[in-house]
PDB file of C-alpha atoms in Angstrom:
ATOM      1  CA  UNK A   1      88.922  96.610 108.674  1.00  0.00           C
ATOM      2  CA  UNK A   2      89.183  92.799 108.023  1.00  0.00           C
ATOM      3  CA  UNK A   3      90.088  90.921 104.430  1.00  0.00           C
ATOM      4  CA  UNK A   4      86.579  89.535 103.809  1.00  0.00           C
ATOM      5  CA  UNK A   5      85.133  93.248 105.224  1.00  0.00           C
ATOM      6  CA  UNK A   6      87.696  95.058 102.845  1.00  0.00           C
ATOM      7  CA  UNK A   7      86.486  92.613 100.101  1.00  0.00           C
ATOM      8  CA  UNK A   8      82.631  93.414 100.344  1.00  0.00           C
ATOM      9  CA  UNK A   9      83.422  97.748 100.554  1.00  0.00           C
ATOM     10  CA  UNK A  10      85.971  97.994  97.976  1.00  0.00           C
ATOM     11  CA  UNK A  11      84.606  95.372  94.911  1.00  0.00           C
ATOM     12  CA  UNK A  12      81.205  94.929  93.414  1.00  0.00           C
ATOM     13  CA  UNK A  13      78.863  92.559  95.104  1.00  0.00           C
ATOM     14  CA  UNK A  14      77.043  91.136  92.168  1.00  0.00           C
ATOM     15  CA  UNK A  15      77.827  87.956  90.398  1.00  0.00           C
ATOM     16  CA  UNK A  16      77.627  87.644  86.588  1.00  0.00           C
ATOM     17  CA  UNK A  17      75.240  85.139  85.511  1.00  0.00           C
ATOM     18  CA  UNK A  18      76.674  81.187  86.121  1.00  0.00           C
ATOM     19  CA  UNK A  19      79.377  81.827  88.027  1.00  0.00           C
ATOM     20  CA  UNK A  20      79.140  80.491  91.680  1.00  0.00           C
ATOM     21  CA  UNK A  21      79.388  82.879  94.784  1.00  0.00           C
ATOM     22  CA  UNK A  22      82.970  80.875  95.988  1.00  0.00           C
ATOM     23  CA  UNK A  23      84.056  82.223  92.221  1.00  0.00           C
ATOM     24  CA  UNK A  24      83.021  85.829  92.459  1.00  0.00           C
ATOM     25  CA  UNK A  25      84.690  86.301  95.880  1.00  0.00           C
ATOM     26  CA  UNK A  26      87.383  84.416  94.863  1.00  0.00           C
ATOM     27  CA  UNK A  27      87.679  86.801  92.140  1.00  0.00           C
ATOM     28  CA  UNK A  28      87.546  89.883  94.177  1.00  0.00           C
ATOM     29  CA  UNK A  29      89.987  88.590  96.519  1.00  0.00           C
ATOM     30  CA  UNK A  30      92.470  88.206  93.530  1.00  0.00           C
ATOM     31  CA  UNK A  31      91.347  91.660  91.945  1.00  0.00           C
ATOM     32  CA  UNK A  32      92.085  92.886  95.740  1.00  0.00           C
ATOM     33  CA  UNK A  33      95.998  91.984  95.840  1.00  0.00           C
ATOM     34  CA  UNK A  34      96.204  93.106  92.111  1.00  0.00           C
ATOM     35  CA  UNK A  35      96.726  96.551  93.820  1.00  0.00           C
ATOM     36  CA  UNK A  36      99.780  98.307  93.840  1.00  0.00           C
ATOM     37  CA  UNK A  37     101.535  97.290  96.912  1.00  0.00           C
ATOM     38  CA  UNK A  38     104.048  99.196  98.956  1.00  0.00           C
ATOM     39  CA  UNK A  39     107.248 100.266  97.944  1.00  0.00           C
ATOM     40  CA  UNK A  40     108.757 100.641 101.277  1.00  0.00           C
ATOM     41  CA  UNK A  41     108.703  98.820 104.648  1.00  0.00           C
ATOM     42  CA  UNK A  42     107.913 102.041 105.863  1.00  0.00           C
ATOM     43  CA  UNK A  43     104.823 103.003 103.624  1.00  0.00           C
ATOM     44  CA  UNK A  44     103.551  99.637 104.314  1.00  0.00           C
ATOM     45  CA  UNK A  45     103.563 100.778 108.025  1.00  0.00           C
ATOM     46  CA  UNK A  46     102.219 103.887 107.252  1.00  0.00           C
ATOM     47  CA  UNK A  47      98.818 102.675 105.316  1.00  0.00           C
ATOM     48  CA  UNK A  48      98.267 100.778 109.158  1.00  0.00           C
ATOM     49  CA  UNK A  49      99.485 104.143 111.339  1.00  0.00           C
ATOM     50  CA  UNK A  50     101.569 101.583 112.650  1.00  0.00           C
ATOM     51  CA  UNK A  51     104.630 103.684 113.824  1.00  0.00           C
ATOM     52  CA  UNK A  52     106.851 101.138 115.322  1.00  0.00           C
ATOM     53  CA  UNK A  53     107.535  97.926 114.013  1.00  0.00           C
ATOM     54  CA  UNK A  54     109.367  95.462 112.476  1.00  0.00           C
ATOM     55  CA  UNK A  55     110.266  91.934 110.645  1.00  0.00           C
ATOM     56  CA  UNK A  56     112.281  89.173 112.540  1.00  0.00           C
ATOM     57  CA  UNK A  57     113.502  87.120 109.274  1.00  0.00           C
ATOM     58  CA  UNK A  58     115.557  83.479 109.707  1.00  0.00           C
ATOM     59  CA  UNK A  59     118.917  84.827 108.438  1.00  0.00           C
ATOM     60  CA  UNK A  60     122.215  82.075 108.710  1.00  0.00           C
ATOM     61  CA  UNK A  61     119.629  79.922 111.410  1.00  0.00           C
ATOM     62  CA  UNK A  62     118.798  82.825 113.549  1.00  0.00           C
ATOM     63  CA  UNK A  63     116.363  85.417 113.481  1.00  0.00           C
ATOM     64  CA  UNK A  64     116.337  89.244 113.202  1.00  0.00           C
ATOM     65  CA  UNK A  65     115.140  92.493 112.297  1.00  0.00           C
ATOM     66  CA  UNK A  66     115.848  92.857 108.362  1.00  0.00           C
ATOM     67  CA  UNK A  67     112.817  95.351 107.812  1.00  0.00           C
ATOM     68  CA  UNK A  68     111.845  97.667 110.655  1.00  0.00           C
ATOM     69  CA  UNK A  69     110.437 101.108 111.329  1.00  0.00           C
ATOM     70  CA  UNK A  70     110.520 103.534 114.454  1.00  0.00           C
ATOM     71  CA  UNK A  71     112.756 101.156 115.902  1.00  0.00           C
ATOM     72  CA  UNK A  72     116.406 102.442 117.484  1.00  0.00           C
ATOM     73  CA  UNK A  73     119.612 101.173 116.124  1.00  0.00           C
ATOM     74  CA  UNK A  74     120.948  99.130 119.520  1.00  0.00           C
ATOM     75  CA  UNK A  75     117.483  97.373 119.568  1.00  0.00           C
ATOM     76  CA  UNK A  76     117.967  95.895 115.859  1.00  0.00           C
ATOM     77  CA  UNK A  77     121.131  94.651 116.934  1.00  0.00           C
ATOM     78  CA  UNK A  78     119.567  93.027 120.244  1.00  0.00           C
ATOM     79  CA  UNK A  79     116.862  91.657 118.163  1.00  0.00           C
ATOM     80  CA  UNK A  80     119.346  88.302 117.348  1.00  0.00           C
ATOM     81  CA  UNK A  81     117.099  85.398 118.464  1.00  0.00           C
ATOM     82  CA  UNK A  82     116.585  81.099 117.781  1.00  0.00           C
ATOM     83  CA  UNK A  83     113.485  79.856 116.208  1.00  0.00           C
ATOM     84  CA  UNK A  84     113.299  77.645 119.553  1.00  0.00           C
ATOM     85  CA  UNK A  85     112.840  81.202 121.513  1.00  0.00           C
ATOM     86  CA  UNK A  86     110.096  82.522 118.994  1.00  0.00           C
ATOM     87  CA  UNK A  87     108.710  78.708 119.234  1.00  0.00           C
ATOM     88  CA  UNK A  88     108.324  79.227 123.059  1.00  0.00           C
ATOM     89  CA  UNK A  89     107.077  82.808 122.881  1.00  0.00           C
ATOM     90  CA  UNK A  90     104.519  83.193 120.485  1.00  0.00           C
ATOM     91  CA  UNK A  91     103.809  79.800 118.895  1.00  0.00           C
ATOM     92  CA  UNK A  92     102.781  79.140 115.962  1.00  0.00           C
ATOM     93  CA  UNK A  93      99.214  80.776 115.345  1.00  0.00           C
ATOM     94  CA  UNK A  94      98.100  81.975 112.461  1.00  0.00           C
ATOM     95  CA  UNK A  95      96.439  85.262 114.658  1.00  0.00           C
ATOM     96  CA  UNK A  96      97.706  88.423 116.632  1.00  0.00           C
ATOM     97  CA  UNK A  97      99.705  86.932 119.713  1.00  0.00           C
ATOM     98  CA  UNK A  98      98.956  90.220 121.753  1.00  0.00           C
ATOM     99  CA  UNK A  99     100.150  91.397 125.368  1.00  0.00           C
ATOM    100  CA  UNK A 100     100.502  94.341 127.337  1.00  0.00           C
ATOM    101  CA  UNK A 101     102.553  95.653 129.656  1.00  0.00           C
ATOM    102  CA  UNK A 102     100.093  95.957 132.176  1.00  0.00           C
ATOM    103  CA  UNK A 103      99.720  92.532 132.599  1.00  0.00           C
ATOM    104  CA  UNK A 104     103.326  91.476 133.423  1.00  0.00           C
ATOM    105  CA  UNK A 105     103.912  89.239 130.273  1.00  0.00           C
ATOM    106  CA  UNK A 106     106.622  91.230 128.245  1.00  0.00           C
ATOM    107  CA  UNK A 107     109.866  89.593 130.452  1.00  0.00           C
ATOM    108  CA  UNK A 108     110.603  87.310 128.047  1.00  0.00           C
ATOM    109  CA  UNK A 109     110.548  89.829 125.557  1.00  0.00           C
ATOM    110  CA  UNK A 110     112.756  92.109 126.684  1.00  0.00           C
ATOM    111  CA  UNK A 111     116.106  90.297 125.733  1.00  0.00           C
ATOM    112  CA  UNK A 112     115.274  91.759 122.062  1.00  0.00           C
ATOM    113  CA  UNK A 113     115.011  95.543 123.087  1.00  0.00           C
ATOM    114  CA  UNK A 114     117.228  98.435 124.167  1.00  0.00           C
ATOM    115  CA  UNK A 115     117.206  99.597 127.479  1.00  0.00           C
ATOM    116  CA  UNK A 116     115.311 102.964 126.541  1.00  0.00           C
ATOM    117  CA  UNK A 117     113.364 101.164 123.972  1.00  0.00           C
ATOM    118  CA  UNK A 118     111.529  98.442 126.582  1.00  0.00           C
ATOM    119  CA  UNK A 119     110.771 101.581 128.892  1.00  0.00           C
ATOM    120  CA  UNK A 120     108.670 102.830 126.489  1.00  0.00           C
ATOM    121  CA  UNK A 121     106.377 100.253 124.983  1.00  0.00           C
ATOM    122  CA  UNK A 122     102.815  99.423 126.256  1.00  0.00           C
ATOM    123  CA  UNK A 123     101.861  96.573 123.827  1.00  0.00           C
ATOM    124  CA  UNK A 124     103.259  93.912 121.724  1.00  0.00           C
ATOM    125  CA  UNK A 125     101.300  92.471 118.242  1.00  0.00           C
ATOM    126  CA  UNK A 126     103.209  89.254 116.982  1.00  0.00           C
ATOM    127  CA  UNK A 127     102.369  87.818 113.744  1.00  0.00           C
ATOM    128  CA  UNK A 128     103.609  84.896 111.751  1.00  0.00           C
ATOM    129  CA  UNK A 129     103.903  85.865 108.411  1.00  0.00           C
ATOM    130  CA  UNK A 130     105.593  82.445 107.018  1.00  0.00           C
ATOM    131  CA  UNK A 131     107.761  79.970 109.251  1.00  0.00           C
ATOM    132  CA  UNK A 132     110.894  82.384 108.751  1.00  0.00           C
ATOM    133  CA  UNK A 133     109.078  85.950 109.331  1.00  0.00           C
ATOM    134  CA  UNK A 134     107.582  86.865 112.000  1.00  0.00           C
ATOM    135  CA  UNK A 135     105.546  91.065 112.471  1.00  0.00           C
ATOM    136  CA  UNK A 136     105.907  92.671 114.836  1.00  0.00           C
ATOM    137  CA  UNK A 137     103.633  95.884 116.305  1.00  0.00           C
ATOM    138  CA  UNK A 138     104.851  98.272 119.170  1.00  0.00           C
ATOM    139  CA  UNK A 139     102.451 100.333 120.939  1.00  0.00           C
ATOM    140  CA  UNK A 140     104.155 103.189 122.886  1.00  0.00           C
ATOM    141  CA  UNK A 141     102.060 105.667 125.355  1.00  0.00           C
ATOM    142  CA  UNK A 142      99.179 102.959 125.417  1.00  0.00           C
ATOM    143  CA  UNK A 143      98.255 100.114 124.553  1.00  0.00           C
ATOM    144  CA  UNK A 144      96.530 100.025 121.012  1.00  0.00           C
ATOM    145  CA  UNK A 145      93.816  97.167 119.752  1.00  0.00           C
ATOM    146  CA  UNK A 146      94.506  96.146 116.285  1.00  0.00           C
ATOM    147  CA  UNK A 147      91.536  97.365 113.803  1.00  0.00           C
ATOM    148  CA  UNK A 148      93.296  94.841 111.249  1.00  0.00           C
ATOM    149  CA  UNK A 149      92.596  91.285 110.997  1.00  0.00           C
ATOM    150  CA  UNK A 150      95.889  88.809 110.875  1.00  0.00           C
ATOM    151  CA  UNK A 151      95.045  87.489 107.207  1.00  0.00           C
ATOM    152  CA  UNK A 152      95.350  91.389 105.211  1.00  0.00           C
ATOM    153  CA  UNK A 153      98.563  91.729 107.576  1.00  0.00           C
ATOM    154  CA  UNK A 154      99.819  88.900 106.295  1.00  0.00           C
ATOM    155  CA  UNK A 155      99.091  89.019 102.842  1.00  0.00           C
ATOM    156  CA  UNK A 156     100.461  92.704 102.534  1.00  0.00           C
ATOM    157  CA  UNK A 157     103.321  91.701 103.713  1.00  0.00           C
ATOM    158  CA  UNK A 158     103.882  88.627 101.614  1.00  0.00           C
ATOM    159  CA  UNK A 159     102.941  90.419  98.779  1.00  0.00           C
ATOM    160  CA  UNK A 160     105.411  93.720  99.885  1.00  0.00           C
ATOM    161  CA  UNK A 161     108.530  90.823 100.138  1.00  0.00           C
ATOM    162  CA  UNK A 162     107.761  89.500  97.245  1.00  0.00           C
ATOM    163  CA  UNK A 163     107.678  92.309  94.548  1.00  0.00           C
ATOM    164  CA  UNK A 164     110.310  94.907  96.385  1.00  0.00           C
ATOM    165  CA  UNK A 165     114.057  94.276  94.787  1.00  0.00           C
ATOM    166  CA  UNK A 166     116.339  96.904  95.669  1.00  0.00           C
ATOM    167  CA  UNK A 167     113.794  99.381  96.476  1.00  0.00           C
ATOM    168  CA  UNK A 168     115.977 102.130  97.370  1.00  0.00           C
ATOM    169  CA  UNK A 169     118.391 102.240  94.196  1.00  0.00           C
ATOM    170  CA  UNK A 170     117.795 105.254  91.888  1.00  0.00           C
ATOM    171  CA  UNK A 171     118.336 104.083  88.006  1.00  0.00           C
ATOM    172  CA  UNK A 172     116.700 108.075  86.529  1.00  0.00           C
ATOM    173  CA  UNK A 173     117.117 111.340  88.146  1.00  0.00           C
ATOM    174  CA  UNK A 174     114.240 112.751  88.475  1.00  0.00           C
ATOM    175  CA  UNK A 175     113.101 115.821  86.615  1.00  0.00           C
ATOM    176  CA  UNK A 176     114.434 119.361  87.731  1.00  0.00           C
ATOM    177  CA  UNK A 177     112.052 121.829  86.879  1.00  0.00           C
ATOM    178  CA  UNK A 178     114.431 124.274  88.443  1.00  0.00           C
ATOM    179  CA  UNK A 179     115.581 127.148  87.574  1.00  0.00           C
ATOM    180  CA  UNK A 180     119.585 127.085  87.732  1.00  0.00           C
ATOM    181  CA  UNK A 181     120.359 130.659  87.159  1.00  0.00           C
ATOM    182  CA  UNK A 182     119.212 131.362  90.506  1.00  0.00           C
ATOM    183  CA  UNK A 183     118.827 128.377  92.569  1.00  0.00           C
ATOM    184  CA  UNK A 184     121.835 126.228  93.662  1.00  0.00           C
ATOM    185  CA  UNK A 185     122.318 122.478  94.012  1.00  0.00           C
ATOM    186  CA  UNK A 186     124.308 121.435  96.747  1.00  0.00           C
ATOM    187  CA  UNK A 187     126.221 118.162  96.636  1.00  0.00           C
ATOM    188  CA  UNK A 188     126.372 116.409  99.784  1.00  0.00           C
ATOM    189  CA  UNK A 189     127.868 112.927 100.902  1.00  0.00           C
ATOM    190  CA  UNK A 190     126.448 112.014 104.453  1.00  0.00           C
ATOM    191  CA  UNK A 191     128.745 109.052 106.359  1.00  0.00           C
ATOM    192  CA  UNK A 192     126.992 107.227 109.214  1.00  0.00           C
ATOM    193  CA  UNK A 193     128.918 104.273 108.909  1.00  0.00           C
ATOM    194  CA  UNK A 194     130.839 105.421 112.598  1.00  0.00           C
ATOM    195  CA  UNK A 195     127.291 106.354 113.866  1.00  0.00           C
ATOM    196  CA  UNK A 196     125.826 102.831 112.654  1.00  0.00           C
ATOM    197  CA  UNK A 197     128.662 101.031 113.975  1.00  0.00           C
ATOM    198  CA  UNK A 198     129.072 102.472 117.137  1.00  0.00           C
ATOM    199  CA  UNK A 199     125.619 101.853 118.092  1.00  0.00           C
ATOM    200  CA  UNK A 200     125.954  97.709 117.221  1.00  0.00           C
ATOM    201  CA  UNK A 201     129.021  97.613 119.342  1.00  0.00           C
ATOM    202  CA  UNK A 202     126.490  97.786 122.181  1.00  0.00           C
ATOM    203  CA  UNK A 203     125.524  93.761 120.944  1.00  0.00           C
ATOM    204  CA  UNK A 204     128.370  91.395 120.823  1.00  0.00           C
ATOM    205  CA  UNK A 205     128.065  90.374 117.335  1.00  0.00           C
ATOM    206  CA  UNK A 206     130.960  87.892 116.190  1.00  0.00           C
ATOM    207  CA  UNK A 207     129.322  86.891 113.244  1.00  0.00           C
ATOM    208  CA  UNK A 208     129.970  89.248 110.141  1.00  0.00           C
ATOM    209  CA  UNK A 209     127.196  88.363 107.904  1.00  0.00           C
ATOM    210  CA  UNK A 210     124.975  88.672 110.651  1.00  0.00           C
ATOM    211  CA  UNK A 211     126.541  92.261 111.445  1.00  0.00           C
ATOM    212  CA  UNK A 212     126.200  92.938 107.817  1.00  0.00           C
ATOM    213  CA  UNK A 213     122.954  92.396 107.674  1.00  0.00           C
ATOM    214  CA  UNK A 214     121.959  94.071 111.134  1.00  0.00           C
ATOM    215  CA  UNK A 215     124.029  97.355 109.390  1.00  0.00           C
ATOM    216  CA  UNK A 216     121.950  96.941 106.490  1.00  0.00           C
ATOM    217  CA  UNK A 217     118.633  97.059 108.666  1.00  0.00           C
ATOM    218  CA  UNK A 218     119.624 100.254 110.638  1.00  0.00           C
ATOM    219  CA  UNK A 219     121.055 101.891 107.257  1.00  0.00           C
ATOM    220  CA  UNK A 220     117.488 101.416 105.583  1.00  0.00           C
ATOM    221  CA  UNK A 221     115.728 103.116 108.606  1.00  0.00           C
ATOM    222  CA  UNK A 222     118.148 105.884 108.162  1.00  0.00           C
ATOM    223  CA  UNK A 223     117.932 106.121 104.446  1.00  0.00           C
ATOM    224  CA  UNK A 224     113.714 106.679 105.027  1.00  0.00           C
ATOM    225  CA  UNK A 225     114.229 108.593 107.624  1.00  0.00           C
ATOM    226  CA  UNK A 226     116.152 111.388 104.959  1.00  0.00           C
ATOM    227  CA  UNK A 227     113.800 110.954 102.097  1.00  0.00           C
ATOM    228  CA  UNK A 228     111.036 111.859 104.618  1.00  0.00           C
ATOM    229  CA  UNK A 229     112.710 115.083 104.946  1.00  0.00           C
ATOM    230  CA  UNK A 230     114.583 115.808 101.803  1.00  0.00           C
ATOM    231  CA  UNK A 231     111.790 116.039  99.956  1.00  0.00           C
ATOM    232  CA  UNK A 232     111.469 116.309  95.523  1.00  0.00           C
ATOM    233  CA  UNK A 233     113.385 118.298  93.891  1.00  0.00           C
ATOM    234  CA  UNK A 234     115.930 117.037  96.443  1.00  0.00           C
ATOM    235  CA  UNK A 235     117.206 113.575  95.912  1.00  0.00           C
ATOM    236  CA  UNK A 236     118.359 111.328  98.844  1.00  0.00           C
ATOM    237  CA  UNK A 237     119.997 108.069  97.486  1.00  0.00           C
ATOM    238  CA  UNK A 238     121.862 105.362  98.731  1.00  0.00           C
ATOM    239  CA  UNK A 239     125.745 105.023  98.458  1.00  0.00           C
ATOM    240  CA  UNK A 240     128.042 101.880  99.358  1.00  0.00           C
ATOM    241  CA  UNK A 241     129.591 102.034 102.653  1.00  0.00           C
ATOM    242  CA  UNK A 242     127.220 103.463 104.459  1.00  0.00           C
ATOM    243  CA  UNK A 243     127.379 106.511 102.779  1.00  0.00           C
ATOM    244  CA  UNK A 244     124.301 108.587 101.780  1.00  0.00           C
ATOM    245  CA  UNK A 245     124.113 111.322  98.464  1.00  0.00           C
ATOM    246  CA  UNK A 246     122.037 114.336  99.424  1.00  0.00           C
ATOM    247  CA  UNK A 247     121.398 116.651  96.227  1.00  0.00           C
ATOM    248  CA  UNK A 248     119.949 119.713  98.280  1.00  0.00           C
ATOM    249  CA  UNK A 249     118.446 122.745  95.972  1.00  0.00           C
ATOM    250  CA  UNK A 250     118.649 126.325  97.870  1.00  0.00           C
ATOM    251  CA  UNK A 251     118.615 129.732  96.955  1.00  0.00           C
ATOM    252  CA  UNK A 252     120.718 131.115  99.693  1.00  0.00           C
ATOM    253  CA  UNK A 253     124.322 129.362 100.936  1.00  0.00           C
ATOM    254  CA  UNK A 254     124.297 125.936 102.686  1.00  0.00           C
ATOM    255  CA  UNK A 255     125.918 126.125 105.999  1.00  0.00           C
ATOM    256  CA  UNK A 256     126.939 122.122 106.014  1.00  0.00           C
ATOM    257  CA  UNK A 257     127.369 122.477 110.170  1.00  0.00           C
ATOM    258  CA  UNK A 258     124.464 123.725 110.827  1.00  0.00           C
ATOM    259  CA  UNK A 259     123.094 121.028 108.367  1.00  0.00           C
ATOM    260  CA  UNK A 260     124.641 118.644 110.099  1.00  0.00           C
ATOM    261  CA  UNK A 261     123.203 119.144 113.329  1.00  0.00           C
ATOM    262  CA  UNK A 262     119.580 119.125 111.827  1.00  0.00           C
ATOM    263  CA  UNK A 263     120.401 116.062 110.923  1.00  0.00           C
ATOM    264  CA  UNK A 264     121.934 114.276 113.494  1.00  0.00           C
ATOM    265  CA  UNK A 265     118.833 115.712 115.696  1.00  0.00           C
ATOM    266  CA  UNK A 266     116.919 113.836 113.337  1.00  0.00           C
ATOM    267  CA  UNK A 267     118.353 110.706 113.601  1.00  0.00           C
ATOM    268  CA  UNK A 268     118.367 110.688 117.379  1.00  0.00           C
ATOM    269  CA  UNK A 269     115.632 108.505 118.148  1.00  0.00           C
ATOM    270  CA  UNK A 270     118.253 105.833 115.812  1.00  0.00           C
ATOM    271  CA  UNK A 271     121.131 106.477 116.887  1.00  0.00           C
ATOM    272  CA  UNK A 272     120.738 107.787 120.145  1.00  0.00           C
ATOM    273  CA  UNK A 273     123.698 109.616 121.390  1.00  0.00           C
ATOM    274  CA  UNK A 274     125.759 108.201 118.287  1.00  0.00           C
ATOM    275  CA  UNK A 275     123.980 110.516 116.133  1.00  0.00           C
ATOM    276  CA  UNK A 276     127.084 113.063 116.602  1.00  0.00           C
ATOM    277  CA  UNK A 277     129.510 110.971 114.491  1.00  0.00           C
ATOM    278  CA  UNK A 278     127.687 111.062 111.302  1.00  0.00           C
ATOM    279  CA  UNK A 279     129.931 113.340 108.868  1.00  0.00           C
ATOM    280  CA  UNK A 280     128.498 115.356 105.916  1.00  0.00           C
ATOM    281  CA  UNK A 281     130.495 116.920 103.473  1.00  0.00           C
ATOM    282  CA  UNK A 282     130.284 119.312 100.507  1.00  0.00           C
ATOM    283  CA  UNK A 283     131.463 118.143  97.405  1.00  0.00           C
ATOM    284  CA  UNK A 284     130.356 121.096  95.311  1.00  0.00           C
ATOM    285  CA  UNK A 285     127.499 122.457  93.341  1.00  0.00           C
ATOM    286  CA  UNK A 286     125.498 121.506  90.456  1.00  0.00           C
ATOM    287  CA  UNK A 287     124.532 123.841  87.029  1.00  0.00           C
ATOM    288  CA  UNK A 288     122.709 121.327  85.296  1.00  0.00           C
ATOM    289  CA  UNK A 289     121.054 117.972  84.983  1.00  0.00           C
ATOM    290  CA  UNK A 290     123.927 116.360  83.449  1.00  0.00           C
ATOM    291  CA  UNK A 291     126.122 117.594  86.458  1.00  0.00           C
ATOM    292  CA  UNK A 292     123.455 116.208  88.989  1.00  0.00           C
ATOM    293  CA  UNK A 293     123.722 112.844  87.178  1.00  0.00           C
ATOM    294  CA  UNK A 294     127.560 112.185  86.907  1.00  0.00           C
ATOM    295  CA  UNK A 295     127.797 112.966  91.022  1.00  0.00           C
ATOM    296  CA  UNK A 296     124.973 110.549  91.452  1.00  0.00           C
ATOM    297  CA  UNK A 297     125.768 107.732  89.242  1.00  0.00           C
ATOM    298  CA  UNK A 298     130.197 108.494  88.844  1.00  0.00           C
ATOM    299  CA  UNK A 299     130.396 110.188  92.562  1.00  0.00           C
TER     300      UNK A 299
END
């Protein structure tokens, strides 16, 4: 559904007595974007069913992925590109630049996938966003038309960048309504800094920032990933060094192996066979809120 269509279904259609039609739908465009807007790249995706995609952001004069979703690991590090190449590509319109596969027009695309990645995708939706962002859509299995116009895309997104500041740091724990006499909270610190790195060797990357930032990228799609699965009362938060803090509440023993291999499995379509080098380790149990805290916020 488009802006203006959005606009019509969602507001009232009157207009109060002396104010002009321009003013009333200027109005309801503002009360539109008052909304609450997404706190994740991900959820953002997932209001669209958009299940693999991605922002190519101007970072030290060259672009790549700093948001992305359903995207694997070795194709955010390929995705280091010029503004000359995007120039060439897409343009500059201010509309879906959209091709499929079936028409022989994704080779000059493919520079900015993985191997397994390319094999898969059917369609391509580009999207300027601003001069230094640039959307991108994947369609895998078939190639998908776009039921969203260009100008909500946009201003989502715009919107999303500009009110999300470290949207994955935990400053509260939330509340346990559990009952620690007979349930168990595991604490858990999950490495994939091996994993992560591993999988950007693929890229010859000389420039640290740029690795930094490409680590950064691939850690975030992780980190959603978890929370997807780990699932309140259990807390998945970020760590420094590409470390993760599970808090995991069971009733019966953790087996941390078996865990393990759940969640490498998981993060498969990532990491691809680098998902066996993660490392998660037991650091104890938690009686109380208190002790729940101090691991998260002390480690």
């Amino acid at each position: 559904m488009g802006l203006l269509s959005r606009i019509s279904t969602e507001l009232p259609a009157q207009v109060s007595f002396g104010e002009s039609k321009n003013t009333g739908l200027l109005a309801k465009t503002t009360k539109l974007f008052e909304s609450p807007v997404s706190t994740s790249f991900s959820a953002l995706c997932n209001t669209y069913s958009f299940l693999h995609c991605a922002l190519f952001t101007n970072y030290n004069d060259v672009f790549i992925m700093t948001q992305c979703k359903g995207i694997d690991a070795i194709t955010v590090a390929s995705s280091i590109s010029s503004r000359d190449y995007w120039d060439g590509t897409i343009g500059s319109s201010d509309f879906f630049v959209s091709l499929k596969k079936i028409d022989n027009k994704f080779s000059g695309f493919y520079q900015i996938f993985s191997s397994s990645f390319k094999e898969q995708i059917q369609g391509l939706h580009f999207l300027r966003i601003t001069s230094d962002c640039i959307f991108v859509n994947i369609d895998f299995d078939s190639y998908k038309d776009l039921s969203v116009s260009s100008a909500e895309i946009r201003n989502v997104i715009i919107c999303y960048l500009s009110s999300v500041k470290n949207e994955d740091k935990i400053s509260t724990v939330p509340k346990l309504n559990y009952d620690f006499m007979h349930t168990t909270a595991y604490l858990m610190l999950l490495s994939v800094k091996i994993a992560v790195n591993s999988s950007i060797r693929n890229v010859n990357i000389s420039n640290e920032l740029i690795h930094d930032c490409i680590f950064t990228t691939i850690y975030k799609e992780i980190l959603c990933i978890l929370k997807q699965h780990f699932l309140e009362p259990n807390i998945c938060i970020q760590n420094g060094n590409g470390e993760i803090k599970l808090v995991l509440f069971a009733q019966k023993e953790l087996d941390d192996t078996i865990l393990q291999y759940h969640i490498a499995h998981t993060l498969k379509p990532v990491l691809s066979s680098f998902s066996n080098s993660i490392i998660l380790l037991k650091t104890g149990t938690a009686s109380s809120e208190d002790s729940i805290r101090k691991f998260i916020f002390e480690g």
